[in-house]
Short mmCIF file of C-alpha atoms in Angstrom, two decimals:
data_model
loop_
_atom_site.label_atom_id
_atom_site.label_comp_id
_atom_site.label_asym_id
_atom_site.label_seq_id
_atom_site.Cartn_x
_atom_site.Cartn_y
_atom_site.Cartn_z
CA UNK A 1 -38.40 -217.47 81.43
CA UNK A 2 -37.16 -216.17 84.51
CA UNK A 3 -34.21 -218.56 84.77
CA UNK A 4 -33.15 -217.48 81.15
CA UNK A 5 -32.76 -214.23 81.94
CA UNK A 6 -30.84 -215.07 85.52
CA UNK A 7 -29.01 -217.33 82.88
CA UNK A 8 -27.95 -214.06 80.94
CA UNK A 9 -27.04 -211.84 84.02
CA UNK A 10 -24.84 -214.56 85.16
CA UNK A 11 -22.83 -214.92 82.13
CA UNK A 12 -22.45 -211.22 81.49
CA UNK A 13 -21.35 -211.02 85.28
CA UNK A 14 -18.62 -213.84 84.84
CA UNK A 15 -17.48 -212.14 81.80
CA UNK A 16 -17.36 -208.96 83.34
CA UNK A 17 -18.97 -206.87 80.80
CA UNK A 18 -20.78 -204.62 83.48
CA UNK A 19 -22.21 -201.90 81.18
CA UNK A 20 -23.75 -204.38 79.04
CA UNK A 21 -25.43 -205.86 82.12
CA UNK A 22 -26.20 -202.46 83.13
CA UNK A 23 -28.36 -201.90 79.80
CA UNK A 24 -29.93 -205.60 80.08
CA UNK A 25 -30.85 -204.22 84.05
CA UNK A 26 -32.36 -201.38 82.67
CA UNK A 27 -34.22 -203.16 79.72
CA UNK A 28 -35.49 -205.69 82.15
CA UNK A 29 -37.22 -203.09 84.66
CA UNK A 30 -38.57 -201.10 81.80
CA UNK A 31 -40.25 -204.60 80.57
CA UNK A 32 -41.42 -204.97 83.42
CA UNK A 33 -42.54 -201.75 84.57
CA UNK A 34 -44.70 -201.84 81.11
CA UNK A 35 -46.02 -204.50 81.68
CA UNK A 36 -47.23 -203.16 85.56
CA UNK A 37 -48.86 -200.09 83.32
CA UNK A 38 -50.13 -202.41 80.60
CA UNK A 39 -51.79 -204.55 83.54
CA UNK A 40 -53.31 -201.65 85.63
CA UNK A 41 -54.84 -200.38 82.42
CA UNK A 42 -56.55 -203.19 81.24
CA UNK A 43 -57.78 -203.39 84.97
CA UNK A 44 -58.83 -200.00 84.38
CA UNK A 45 -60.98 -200.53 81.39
CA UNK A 46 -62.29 -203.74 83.01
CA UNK A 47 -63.68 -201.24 86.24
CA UNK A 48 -65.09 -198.96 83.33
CA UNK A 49 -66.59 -201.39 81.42
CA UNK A 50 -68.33 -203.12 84.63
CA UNK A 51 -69.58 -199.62 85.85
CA UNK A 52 -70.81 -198.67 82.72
CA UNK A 53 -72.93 -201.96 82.35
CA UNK A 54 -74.32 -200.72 85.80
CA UNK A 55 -75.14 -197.39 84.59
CA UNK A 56 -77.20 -199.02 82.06
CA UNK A 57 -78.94 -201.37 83.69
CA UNK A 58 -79.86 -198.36 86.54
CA UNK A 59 -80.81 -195.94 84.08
CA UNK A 60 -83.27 -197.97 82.22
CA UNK A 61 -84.60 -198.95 85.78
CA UNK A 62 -85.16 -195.44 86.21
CA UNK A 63 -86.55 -194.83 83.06
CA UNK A 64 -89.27 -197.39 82.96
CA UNK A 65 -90.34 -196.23 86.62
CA UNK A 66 -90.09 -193.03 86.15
CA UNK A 67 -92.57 -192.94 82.86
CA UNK A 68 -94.99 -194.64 85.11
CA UNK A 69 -94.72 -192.20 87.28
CA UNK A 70 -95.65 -189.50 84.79
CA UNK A 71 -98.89 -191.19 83.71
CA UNK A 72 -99.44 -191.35 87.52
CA UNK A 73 -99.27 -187.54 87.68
CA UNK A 74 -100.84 -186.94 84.51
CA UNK A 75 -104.10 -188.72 85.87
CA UNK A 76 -103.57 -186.92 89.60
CA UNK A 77 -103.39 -183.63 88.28
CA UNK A 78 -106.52 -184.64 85.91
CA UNK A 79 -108.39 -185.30 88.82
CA UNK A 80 -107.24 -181.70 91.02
CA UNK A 81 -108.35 -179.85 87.46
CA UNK A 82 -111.65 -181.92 87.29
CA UNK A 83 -112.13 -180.36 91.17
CA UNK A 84 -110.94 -177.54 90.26
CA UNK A 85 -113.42 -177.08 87.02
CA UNK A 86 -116.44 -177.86 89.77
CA UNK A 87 -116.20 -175.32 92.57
CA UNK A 88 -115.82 -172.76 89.73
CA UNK A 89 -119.43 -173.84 88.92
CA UNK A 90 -120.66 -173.77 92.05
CA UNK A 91 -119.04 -170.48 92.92
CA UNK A 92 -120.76 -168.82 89.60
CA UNK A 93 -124.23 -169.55 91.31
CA UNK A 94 -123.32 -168.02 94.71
CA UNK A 95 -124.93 -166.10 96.32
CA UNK A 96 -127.42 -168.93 96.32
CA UNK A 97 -130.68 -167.87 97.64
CA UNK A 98 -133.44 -169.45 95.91
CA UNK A 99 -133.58 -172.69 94.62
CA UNK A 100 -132.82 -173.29 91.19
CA UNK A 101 -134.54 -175.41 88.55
CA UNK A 102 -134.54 -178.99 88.71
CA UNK A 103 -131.88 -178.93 85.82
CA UNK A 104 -129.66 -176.76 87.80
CA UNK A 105 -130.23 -178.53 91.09
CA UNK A 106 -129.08 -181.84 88.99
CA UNK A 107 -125.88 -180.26 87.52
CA UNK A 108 -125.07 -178.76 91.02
CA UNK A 109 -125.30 -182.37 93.06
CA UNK A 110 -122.94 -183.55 90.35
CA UNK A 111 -120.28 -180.97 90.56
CA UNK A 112 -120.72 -181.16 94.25
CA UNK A 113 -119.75 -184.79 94.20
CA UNK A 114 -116.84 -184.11 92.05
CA UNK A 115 -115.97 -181.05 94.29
CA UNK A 116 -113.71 -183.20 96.36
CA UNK A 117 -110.44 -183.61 96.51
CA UNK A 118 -108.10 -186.34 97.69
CA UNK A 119 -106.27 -187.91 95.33
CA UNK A 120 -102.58 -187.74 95.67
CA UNK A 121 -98.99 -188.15 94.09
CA UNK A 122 -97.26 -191.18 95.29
CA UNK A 123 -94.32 -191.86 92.94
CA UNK A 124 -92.74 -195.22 93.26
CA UNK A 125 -89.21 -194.69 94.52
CA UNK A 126 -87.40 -197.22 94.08
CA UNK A 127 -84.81 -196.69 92.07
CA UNK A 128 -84.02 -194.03 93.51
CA UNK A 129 -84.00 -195.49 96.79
CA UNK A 130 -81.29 -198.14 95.82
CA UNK A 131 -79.07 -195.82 94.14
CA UNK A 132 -79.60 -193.97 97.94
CA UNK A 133 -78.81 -197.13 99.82
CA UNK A 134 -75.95 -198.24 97.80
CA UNK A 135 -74.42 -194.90 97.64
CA UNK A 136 -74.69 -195.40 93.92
CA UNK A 137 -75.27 -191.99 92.57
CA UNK A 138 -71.57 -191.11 91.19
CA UNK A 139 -71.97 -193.57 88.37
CA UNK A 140 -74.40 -191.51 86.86
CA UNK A 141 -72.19 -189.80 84.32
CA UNK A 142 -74.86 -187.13 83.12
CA UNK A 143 -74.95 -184.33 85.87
CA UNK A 144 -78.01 -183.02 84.96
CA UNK A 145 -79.73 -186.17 85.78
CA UNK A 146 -77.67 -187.10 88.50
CA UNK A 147 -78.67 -184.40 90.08
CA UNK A 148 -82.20 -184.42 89.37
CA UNK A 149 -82.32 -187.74 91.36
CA UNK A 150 -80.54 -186.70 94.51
CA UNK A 151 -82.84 -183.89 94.74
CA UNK A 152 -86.04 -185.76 93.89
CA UNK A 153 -87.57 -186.55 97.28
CA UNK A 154 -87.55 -183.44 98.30
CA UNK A 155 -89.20 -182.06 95.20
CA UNK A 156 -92.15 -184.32 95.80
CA UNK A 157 -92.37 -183.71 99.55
CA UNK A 158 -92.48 -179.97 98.47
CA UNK A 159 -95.33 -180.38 95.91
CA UNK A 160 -97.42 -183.34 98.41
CA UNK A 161 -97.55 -180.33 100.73
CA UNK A 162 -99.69 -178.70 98.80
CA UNK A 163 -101.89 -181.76 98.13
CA UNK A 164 -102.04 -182.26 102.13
CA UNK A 165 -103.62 -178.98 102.77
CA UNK A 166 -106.28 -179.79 100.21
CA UNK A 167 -107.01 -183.67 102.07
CA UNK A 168 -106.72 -181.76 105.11
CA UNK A 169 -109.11 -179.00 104.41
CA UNK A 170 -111.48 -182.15 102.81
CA UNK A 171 -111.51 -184.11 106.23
CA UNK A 172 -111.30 -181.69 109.00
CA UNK A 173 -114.07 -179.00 107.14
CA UNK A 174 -115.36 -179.54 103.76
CA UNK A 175 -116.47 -183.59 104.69
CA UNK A 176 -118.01 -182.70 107.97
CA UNK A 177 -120.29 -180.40 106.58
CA UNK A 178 -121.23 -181.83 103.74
CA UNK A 179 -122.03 -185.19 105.52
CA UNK A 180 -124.00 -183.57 108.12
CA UNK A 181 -126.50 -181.95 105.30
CA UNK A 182 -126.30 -183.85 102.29
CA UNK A 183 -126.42 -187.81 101.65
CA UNK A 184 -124.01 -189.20 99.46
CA UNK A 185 -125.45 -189.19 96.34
CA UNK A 186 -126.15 -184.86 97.05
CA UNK A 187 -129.92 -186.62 95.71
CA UNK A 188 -132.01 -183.13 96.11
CA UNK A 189 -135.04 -184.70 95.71
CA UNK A 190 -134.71 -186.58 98.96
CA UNK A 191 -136.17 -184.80 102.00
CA UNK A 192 -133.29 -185.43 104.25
CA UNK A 193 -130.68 -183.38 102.29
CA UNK A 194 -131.06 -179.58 103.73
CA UNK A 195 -131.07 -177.19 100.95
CA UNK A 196 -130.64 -174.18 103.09
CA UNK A 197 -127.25 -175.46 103.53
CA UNK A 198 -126.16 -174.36 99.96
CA UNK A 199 -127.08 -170.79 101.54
CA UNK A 200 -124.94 -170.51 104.34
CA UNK A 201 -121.71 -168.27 104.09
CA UNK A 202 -120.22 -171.21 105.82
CA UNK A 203 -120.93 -173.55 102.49
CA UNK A 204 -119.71 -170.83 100.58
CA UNK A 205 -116.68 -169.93 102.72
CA UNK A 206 -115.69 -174.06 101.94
CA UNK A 207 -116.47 -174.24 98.61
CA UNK A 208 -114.02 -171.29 97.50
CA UNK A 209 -111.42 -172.06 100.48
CA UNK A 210 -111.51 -176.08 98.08
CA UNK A 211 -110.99 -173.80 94.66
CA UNK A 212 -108.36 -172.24 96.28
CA UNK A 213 -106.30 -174.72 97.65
CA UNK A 214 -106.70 -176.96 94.59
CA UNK A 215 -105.43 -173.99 92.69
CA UNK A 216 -102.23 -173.57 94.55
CA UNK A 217 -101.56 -177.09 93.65
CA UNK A 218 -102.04 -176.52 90.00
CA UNK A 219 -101.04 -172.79 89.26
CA UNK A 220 -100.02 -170.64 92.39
CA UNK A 221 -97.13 -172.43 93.80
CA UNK A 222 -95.20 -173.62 90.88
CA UNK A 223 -94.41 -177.04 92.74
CA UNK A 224 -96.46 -178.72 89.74
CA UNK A 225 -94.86 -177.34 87.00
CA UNK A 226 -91.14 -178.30 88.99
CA UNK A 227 -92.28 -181.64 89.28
CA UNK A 228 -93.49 -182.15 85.81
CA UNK A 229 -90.44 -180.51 84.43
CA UNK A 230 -88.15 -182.57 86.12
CA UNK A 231 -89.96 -185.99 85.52
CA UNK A 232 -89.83 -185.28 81.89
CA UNK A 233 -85.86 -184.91 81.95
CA UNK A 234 -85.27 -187.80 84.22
CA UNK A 235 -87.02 -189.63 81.39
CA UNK A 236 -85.90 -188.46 78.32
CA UNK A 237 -81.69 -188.05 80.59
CA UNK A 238 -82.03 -191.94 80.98
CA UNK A 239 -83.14 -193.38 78.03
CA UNK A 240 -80.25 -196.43 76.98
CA UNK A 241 -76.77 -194.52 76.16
CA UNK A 242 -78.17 -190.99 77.05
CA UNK A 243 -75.30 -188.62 78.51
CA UNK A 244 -72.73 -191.56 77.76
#
């Protein structure tokens, strides 16, 4: 092909028919500069194409961990209400000065047990954390979402604050004392456990200090409702094709 058309511009040259030439010149780079454009856009689609297969293979990554991480909350913040729920009961008998009927004294060792705290939130990151490594968050079309996942870690180190001043309060206070008066079980009926304990200001100071903290992780601060919020639109932001 090339030779042909050296073929051509060599007989219009010997014939000296220079404006024809100079239209077959100009013909000849327009070809070819189509054919540069025609070639850079197919590259084009080829990049689009290849990032858009990554986009969907991350976001349904994303998706499936992320839903798992939403049961994982739901049965977290179960457990904080379930604490929660208990030291209001034991607060509604305080002061506590005589004690109660063997009915009540059975109800009150099991909310006692269930007055701790402890779980925690530990979302699995990582999807997130590949996107971070990879520097892989622009090919997230959907802003919304994109967004949502740069800013995720510190949204949960935000709300685990909260759930670190309840483990904290647990081990360094709320543990101790219990421990040191009651046996596991909070069994009444065994001679060891000290029932004057439940009478101290101390026991009462710990029991509402528990309610408390457990309900600035699930009202008060807001950092719950931020979390949940946001894990329900990273879920329902990368569901196949969404924001495409």
């Amino acid at each position: 092909m090339i030779q042909f058309f050296r073929k051509i511009r060599y007989n219009l040259m010997n014939d000296n028919k220079t404006r024809k030439y100079l239209k077959y010149a100009t013909g000849e780079i327009t070809l070819v500069v189509i054919g540069i454009l025609i070639a850079l856009q197919i590259n084009n689609w080829n990049e689009k194409r290849k990032d858009s297969n990554k986009e969907k293979a991350i976001l349904v990554n994303v998706h499936n961990e992320f839903k798992q991480n939403q049961k994982q909350l739901d049965s977290v913040v179960k457990h904080h209400q379930h604490v929660y729920n208990n030291c209001t009961k034991i607060i509604s008998l305080f002061p506590i000065t005589t004690k109660p009927e063997p009915e009540i004294l059975d109800s009150l060792a099991y909310q006692l047990f269930w007055s701790y705290g402890g779980n925690t939130f530990n979302p699995s990151q990582t999807s997130i954390n590949a996107l971070a490594s990879t520097s892989s968050f622009d090919i997230i079309k959907n802003d919304t979402l994109r967004d949502h996942l740069i800013s995720w870690n510190d949204l949960i180190t935000d709300y685990q604050e909260e759930e670190l001043r309840v483990l904290e309060h647990m081990v360094q206070q709320y543990d101790p004392y219990m421990s040191k008066h009651f046996d596991w079980n909070f069994n009444f009926n065994d001679p060891r456990n000290d029932f004057d304990a439940l009478q101290t200001l101390e026991f009462e100071y710990l029991v509402r200090n528990q309610h408390f903290l457990v309900d600035q992780i699930l009202t008060n601060a807001g950092e719950l409702q931020k979390v949940q919020k946001t894990l329900s639109e990273i879920i329902e932001l990368s569901k196949p094709y969404s924001g495409n």
